[in-house]
Tab-separated table of C-alpha atoms and ligand atoms in Angstrom:
chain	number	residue	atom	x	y	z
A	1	UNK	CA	46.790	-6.493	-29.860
A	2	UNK	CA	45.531	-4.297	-26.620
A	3	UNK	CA	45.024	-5.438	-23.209
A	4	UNK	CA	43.786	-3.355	-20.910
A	5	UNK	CA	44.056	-0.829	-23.857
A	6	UNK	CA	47.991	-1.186	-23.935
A	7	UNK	CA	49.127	-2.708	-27.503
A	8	UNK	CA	51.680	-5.416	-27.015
A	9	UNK	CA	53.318	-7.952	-29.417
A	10	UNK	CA	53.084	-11.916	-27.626
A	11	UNK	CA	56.918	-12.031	-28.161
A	12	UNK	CA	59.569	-8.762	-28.303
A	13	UNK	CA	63.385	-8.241	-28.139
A	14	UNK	CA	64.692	-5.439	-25.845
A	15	UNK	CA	68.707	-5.283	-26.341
A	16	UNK	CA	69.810	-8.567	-25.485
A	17	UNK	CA	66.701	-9.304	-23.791
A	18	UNK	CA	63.648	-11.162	-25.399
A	19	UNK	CA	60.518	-10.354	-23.490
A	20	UNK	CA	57.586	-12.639	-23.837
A	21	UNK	CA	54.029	-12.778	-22.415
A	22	UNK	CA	53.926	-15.602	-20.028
A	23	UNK	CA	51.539	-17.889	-21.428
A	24	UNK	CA	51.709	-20.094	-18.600
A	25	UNK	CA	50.262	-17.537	-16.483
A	26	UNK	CA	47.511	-16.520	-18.876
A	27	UNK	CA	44.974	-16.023	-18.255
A	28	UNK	CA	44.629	-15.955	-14.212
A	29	UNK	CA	47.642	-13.861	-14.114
A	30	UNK	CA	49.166	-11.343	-16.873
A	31	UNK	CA	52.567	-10.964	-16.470
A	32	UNK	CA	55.952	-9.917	-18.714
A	33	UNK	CA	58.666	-13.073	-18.920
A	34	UNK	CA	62.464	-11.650	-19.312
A	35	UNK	CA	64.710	-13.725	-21.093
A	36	UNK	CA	68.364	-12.805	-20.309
A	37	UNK	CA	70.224	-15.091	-22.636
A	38	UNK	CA	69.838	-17.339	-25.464
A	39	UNK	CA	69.460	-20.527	-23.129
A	40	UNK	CA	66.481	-18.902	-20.734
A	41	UNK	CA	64.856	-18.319	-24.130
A	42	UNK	CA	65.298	-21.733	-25.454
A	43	UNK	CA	63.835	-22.535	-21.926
A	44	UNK	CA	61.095	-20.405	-22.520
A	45	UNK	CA	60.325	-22.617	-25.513
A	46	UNK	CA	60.442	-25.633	-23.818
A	47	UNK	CA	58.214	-25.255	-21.250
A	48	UNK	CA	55.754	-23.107	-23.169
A	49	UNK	CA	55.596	-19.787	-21.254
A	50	UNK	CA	55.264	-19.120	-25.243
A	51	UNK	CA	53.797	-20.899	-27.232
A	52	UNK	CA	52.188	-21.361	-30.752
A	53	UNK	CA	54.351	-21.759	-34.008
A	54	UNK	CA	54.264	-18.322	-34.858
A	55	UNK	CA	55.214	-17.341	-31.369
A	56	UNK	CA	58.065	-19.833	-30.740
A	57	UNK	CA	59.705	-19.167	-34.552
A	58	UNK	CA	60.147	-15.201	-33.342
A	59	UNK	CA	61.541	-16.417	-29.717
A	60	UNK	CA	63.877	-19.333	-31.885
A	61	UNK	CA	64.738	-16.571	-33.922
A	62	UNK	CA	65.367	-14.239	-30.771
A	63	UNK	CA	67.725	-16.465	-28.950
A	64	UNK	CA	70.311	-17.055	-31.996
A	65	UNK	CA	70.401	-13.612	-32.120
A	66	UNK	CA	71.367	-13.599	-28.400
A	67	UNK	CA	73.848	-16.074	-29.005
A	68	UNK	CA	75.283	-13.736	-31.476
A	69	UNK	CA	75.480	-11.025	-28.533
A	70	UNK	CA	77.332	-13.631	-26.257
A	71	UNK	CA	79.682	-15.197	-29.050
A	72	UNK	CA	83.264	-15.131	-28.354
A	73	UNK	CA	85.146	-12.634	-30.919
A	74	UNK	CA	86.569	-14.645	-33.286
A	75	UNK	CA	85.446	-16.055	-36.025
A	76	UNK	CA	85.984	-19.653	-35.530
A	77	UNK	CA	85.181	-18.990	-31.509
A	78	UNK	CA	81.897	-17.037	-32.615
A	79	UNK	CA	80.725	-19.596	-35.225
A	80	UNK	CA	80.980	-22.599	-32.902
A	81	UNK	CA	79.325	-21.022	-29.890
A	82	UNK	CA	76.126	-20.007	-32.445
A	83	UNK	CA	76.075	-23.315	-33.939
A	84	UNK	CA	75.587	-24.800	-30.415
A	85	UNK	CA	73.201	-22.487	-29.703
A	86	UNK	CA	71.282	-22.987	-33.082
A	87	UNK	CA	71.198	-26.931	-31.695
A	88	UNK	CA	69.974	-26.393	-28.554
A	89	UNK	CA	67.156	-24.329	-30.156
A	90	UNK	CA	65.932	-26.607	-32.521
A	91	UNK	CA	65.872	-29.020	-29.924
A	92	UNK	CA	63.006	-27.350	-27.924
A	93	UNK	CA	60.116	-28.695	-29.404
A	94	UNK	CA	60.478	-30.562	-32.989
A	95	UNK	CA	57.062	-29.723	-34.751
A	96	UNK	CA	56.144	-26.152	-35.622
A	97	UNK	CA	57.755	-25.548	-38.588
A	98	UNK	CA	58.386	-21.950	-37.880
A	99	UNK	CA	60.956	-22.462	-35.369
A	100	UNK	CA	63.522	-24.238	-37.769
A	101	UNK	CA	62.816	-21.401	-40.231
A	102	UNK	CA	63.723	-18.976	-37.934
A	103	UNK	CA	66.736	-20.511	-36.733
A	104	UNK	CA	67.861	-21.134	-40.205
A	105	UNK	CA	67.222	-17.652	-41.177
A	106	UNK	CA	69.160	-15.520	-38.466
A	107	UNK	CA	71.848	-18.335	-38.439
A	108	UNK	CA	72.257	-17.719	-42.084
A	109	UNK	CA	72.288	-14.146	-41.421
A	110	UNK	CA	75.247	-14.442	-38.740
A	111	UNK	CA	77.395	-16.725	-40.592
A	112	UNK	CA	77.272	-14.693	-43.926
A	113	UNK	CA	78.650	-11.636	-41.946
A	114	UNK	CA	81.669	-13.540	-41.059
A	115	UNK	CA	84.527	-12.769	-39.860
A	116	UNK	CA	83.218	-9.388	-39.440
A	117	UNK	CA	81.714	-10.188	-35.914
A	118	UNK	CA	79.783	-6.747	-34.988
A	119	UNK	CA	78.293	-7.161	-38.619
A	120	UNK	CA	77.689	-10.850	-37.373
A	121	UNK	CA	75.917	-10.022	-34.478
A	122	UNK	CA	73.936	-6.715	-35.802
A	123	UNK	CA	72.729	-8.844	-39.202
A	124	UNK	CA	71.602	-11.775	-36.171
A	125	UNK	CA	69.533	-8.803	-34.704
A	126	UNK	CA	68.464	-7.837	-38.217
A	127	UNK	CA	66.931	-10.882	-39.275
A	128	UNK	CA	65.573	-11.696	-36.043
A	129	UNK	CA	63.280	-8.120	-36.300
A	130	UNK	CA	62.860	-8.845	-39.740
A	131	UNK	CA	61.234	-12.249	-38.797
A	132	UNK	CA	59.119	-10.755	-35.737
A	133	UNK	CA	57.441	-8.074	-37.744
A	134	UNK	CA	57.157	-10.404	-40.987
A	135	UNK	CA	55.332	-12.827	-38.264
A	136	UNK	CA	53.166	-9.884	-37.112
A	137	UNK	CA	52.433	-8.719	-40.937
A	138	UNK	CA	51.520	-12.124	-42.496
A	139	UNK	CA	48.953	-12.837	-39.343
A	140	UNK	CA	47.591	-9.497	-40.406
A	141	UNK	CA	47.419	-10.234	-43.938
A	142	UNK	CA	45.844	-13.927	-43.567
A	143	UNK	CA	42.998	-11.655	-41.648
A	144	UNK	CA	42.025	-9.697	-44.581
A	145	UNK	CA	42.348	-12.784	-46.709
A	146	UNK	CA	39.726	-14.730	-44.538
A	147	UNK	CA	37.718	-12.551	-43.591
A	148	UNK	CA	35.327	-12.664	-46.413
A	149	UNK	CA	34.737	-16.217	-45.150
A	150	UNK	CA	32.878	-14.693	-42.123
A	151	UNK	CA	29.646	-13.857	-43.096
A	152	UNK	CA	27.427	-11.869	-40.915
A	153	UNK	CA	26.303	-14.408	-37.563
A	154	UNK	CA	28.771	-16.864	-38.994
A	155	UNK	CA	29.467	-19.722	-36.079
A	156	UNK	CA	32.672	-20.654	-36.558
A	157	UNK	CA	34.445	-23.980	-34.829
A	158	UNK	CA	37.938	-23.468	-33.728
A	159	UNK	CA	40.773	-25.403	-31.971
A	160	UNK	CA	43.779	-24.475	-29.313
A	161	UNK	CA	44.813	-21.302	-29.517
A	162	UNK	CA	45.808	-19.786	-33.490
A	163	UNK	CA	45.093	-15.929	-32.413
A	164	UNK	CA	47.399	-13.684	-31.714
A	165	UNK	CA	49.179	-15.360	-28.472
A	166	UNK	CA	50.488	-17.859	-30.722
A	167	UNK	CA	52.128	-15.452	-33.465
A	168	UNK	CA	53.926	-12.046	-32.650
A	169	UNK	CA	50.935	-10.074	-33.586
A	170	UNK	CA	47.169	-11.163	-34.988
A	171	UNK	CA	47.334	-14.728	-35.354
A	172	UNK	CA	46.415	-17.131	-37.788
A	173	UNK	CA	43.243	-18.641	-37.271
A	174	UNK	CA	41.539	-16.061	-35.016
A	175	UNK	CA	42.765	-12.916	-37.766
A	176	UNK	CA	39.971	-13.218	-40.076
A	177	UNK	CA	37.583	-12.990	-36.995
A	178	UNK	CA	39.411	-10.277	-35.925
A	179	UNK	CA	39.124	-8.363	-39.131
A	180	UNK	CA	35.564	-9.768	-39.836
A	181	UNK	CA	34.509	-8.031	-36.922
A	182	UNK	CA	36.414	-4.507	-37.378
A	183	UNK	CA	34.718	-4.296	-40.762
A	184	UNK	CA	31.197	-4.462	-38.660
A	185	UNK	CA	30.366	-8.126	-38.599
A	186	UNK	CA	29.574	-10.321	-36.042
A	187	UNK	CA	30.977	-14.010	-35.521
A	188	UNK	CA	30.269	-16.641	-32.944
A	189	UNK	CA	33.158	-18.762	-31.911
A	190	UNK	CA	32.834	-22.065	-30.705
A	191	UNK	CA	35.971	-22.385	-28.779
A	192	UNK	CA	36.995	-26.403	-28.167
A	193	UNK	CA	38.741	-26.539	-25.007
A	194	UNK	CA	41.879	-28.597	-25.442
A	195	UNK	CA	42.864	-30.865	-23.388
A	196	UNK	CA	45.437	-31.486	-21.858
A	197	UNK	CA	46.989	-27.965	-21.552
A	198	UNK	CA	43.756	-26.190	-22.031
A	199	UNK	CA	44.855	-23.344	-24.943
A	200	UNK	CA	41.428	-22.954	-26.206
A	201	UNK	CA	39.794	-22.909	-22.666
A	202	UNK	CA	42.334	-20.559	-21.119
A	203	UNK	CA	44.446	-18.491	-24.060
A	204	UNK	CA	41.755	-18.387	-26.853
A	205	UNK	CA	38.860	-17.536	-24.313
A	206	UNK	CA	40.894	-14.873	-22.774
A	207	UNK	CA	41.685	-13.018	-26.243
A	208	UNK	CA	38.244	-13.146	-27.962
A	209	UNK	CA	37.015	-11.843	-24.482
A	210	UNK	CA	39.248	-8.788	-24.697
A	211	UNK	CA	38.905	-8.541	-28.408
A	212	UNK	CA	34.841	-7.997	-27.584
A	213	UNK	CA	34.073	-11.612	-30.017
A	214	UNK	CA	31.097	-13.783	-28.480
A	215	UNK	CA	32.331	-17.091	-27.720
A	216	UNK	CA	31.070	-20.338	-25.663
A	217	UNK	CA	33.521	-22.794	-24.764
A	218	UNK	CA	33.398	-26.509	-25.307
A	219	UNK	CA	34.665	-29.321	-23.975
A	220	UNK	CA	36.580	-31.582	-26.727
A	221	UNK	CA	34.255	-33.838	-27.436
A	222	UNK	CA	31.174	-31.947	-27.760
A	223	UNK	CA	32.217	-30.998	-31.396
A	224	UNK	CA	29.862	-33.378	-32.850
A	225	UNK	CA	27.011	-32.580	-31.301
A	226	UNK	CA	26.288	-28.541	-32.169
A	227	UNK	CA	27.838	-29.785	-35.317
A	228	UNK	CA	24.772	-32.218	-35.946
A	229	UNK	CA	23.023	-29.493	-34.907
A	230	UNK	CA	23.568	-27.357	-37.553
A	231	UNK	CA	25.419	-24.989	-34.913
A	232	UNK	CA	28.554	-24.662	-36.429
A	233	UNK	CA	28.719	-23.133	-39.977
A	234	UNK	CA	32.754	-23.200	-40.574
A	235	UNK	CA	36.143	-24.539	-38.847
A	236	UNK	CA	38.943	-22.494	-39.042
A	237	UNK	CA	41.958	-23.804	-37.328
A	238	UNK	CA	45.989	-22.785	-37.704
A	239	UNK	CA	49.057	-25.394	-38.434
A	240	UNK	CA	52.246	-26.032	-37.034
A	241	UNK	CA	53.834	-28.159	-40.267
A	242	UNK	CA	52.619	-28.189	-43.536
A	243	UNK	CA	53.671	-30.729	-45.519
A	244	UNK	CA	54.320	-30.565	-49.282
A	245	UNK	CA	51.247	-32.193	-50.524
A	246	UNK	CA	49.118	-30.456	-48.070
A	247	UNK	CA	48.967	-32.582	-45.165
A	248	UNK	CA	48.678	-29.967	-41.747
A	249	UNK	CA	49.892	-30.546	-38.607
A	250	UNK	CA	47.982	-29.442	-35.672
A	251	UNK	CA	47.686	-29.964	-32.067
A	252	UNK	CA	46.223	-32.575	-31.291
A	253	UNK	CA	41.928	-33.312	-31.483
A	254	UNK	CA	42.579	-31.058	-34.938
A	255	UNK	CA	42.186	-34.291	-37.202
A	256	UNK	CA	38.969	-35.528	-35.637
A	257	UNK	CA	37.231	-32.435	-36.162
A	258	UNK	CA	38.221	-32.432	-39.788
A	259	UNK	CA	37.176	-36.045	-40.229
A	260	UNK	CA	33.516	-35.181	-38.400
A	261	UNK	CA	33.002	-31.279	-40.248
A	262	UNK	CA	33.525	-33.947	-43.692
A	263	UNK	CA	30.920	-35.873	-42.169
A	264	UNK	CA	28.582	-32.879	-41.359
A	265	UNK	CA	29.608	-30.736	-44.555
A	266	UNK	CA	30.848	-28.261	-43.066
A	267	UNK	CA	34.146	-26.181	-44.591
A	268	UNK	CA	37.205	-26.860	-42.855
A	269	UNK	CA	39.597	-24.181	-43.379
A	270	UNK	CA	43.025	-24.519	-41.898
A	271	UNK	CA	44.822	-20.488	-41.580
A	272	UNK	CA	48.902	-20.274	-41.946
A	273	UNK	CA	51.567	-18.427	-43.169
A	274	UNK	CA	53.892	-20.121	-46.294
A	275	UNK	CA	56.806	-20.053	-43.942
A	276	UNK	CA	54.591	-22.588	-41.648
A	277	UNK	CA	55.060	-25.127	-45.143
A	278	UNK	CA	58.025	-27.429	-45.150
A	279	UNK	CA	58.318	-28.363	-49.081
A	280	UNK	CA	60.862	-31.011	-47.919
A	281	UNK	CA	58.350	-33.052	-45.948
A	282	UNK	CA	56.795	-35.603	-48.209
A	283	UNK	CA	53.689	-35.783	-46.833
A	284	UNK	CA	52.664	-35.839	-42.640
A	285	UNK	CA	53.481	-39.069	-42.202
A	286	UNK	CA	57.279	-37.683	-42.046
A	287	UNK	CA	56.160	-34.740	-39.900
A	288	UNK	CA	58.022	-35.519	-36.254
A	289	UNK	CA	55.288	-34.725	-33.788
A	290	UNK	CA	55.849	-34.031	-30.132
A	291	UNK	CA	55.314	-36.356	-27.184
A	292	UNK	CA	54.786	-34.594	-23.955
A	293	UNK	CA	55.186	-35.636	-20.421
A	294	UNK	CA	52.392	-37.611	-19.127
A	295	UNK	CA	52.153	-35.106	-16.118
A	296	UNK	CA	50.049	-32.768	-18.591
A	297	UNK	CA	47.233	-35.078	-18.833
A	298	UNK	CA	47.446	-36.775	-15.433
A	299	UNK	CA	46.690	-33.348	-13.396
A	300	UNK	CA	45.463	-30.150	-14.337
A	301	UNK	CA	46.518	-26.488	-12.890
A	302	UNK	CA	44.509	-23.465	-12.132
A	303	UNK	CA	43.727	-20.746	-9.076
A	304	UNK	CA	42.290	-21.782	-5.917
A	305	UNK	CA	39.634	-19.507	-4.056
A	306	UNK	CA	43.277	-17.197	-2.845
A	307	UNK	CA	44.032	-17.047	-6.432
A	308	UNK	CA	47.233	-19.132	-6.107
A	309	UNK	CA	47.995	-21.187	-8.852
A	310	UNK	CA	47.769	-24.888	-7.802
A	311	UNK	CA	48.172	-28.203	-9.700
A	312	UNK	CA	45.761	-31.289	-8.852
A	313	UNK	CA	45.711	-34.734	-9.767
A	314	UNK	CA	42.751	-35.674	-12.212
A	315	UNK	CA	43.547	-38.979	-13.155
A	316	UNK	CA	43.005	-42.299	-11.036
A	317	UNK	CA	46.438	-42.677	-8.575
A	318	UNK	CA	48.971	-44.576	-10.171
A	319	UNK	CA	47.231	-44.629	-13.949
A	320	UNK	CA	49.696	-44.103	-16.964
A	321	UNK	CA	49.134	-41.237	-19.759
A	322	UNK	CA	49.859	-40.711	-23.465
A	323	UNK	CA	50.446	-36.865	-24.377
A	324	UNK	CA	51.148	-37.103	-28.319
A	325	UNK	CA	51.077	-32.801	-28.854
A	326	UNK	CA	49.619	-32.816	-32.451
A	327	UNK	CA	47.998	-34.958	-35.107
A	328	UNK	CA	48.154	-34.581	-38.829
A	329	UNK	CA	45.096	-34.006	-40.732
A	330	UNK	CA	44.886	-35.313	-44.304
A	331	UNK	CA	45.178	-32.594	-47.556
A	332	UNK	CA	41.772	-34.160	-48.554
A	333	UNK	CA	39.748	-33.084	-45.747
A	334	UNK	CA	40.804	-29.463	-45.895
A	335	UNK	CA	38.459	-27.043	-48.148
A	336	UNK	CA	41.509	-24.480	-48.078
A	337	UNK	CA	44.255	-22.501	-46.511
A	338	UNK	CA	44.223	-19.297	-45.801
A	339	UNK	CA	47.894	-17.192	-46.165
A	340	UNK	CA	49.221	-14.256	-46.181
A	341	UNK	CA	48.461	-14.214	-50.408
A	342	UNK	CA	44.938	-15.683	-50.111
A	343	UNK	CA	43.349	-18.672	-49.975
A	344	UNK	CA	45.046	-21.983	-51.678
A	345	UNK	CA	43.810	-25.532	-51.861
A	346	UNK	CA	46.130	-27.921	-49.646
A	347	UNK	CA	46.912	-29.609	-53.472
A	348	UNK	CA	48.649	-26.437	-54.505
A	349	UNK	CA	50.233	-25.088	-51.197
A	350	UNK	CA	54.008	-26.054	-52.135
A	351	UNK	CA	54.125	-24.732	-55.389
A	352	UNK	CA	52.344	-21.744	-54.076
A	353	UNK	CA	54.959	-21.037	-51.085
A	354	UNK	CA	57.635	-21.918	-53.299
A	355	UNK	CA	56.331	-18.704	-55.333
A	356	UNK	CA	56.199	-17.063	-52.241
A	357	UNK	CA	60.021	-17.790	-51.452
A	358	UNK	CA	61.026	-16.803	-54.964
A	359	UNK	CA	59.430	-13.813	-54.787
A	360	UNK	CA	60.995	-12.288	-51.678
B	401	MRU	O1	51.526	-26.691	-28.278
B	401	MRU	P1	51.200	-25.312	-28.769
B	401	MRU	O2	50.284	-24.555	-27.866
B	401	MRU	O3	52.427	-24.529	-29.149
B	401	MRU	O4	50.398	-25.621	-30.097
B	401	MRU	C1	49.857	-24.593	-30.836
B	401	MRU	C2	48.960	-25.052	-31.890
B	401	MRU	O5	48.831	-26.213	-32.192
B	401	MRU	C3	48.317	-24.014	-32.672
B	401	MRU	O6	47.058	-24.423	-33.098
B	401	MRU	C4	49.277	-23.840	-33.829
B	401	MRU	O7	50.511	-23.358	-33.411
B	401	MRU	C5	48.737	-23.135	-34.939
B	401	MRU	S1	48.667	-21.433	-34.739
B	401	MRU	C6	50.245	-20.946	-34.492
């Protein structure tokens, strides 16, 4: 996507460096994140300079890669040190399923070279890029697949940030907008604000602004209201874990605007890629979701009048916090999800990505 006219992915790999857009910046500052090795990636993860599953399965992807670059040469050496490296990935955050794809994937990819190490490392590199531009492709794709949900004036509801800052390219959610409106029609976003780390208010706003898309933003709990109104005429929202019989994990608020668009009638599409389904998850009850530190909701951070980034205190001195990351929104109250091969009721989503598997 452009900014400032300039097309950039959200996530890249440059040698042994994986370059990011730093998302904890965005949007009062735009600025390029270098990752030197495999653990300032994983870092990178962690504290969310990127973030969305699409986003953090190319970095997770990325830094095994790396590893492969910084791997002793021999085989038993090499494998170990990837391994570790693999670990300390998939220990960054636990709930987009996208990340433990990737890691698989390009771990897979290393170990099958062996003990050929330079074929090691270049088929790391090789599945990594596959995975970015695959990432980049399949937001693209979901886009044309949606987009005939966006009629003309269509108000659509959406939640955190599922747009092209949280995939390498496009994005999930915010694609079929994106497409809707190259083809000539207009949309209306209703952009829900997202507490505690504020990815609708800050990341989403800042893309439709530069993408040209009208857009108000809301605070969280105004959902119900302009959709009582008759204000909102579709939800469209992205996943981080899908679970087999169509249960969708999503940061959190996702699963009370499900519950009140069911209330209201009003479609609530969920947008993601099959490699965001995890057929070996039962159901979301067995989806691990994230806990964050309570330091997220007790302050909040954003430029002063000098345009330094400051953090204040919001929360009464010496209160406690919860910061549970995402919720899990039942199969039932989704109308559909939109991939990369169309639109498939939650019911049929396994079967469907286990097509998808088989077939590439
Ligand atoms: O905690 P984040 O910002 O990584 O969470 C992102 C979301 O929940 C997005 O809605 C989700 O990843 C779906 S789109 C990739």
């Amino acid at each position: 996507m452009l900014v400032n006219g300039r097309h950039y992915l959200t996530v890249w790999r440059e040698g042994s460096t994986v370059r990011m857009i730093d998302q904890n910046l965005l949007p009062f500052r735009f600025q390029v994140f270098d990752a030197a090795d495999h653990r300032a990636t994983a870092a990178a993860i962690r504290d969310m300079t990127t973030r969305g599953a699409g986003a953090i399965g190319t970095a997770a992807g990325f830094a095994v890669a790396q590893a492969a670059g910084e791997a002793p040469a021999d085989a038993a050496g090499f494998e170990a040190y990837v391994q570790a490296a693999a670990a300390l990935v998939r220990a960054t955050r636990p709930t987009a399923r996208n990340l433990f794809y990737a890691v698989d994937r390009v771990l897979a990819a290393a170990l099958a070279a062996l003990p050929d190490i330079a074929g090691a490392r270049s088929a790391a590199c090789a599945a990594a890029d596959a995975m970015a531009r695959e990432d980049a492709e399949t937001g693209r794709l979901i886009g044309e697949a949606g987009s005939p949900l966006i009629q003309d004036g269509a108000r659509v509801l959406t939640h955190c940030n599922a747009g092209w800052l949280a995939f390498t390219d496009w994005g999930t959610a915010l694609s079929p907008i994106y497409t809707a409106a190259r083809a000539g029609r207009r949309a209306f976003v209703w952009v829900d604000e997202t507490r505690p780390r504020l990815q609708g208010a800050r990341l989403t706003a800042w893309e439709l602004s530069g993408e040209g898309i009208d857009f108000r933003v809301i605070p969280d709990n105004a959902a119900g209201y302009f959709m009582r109104r008759k204000e909102v005429d579709l939800v469209i929202v992205g996943a981080d874990r899908i679970a087999a019989n169509g249960d969708v994990a999503n940061k959190i608020g996702t699963y009370e605007k499900a519950v009140l668009a069911r209330e209201n009638g009003i479609p609530f599409y969920v947008a993601a890629p099959f490699s965001t389904v995890d057929v070996d998850c039962p159901n979301g009850d067995a989806i691990p979701i994230e806990e964050r530190g309570e330091e997220e909701v007790l302050n909040a951070t954003g430029p002063d009048a000098e345009g330094t980034l400051r953090t204040l205190r919001v929360v009464s001195p010496g209160a406690r916090a919860r910061n549970p990351a995402f919720d899990v929104t039942p199969a039932a109250l989704v109308k559909g999800i939109i991939t990369e091969r169309g639109v498939v009721s939650a019911g049929e989503i396994a079967a469907r990505a286990r097509d998808a598997a088989r077939a590439s």
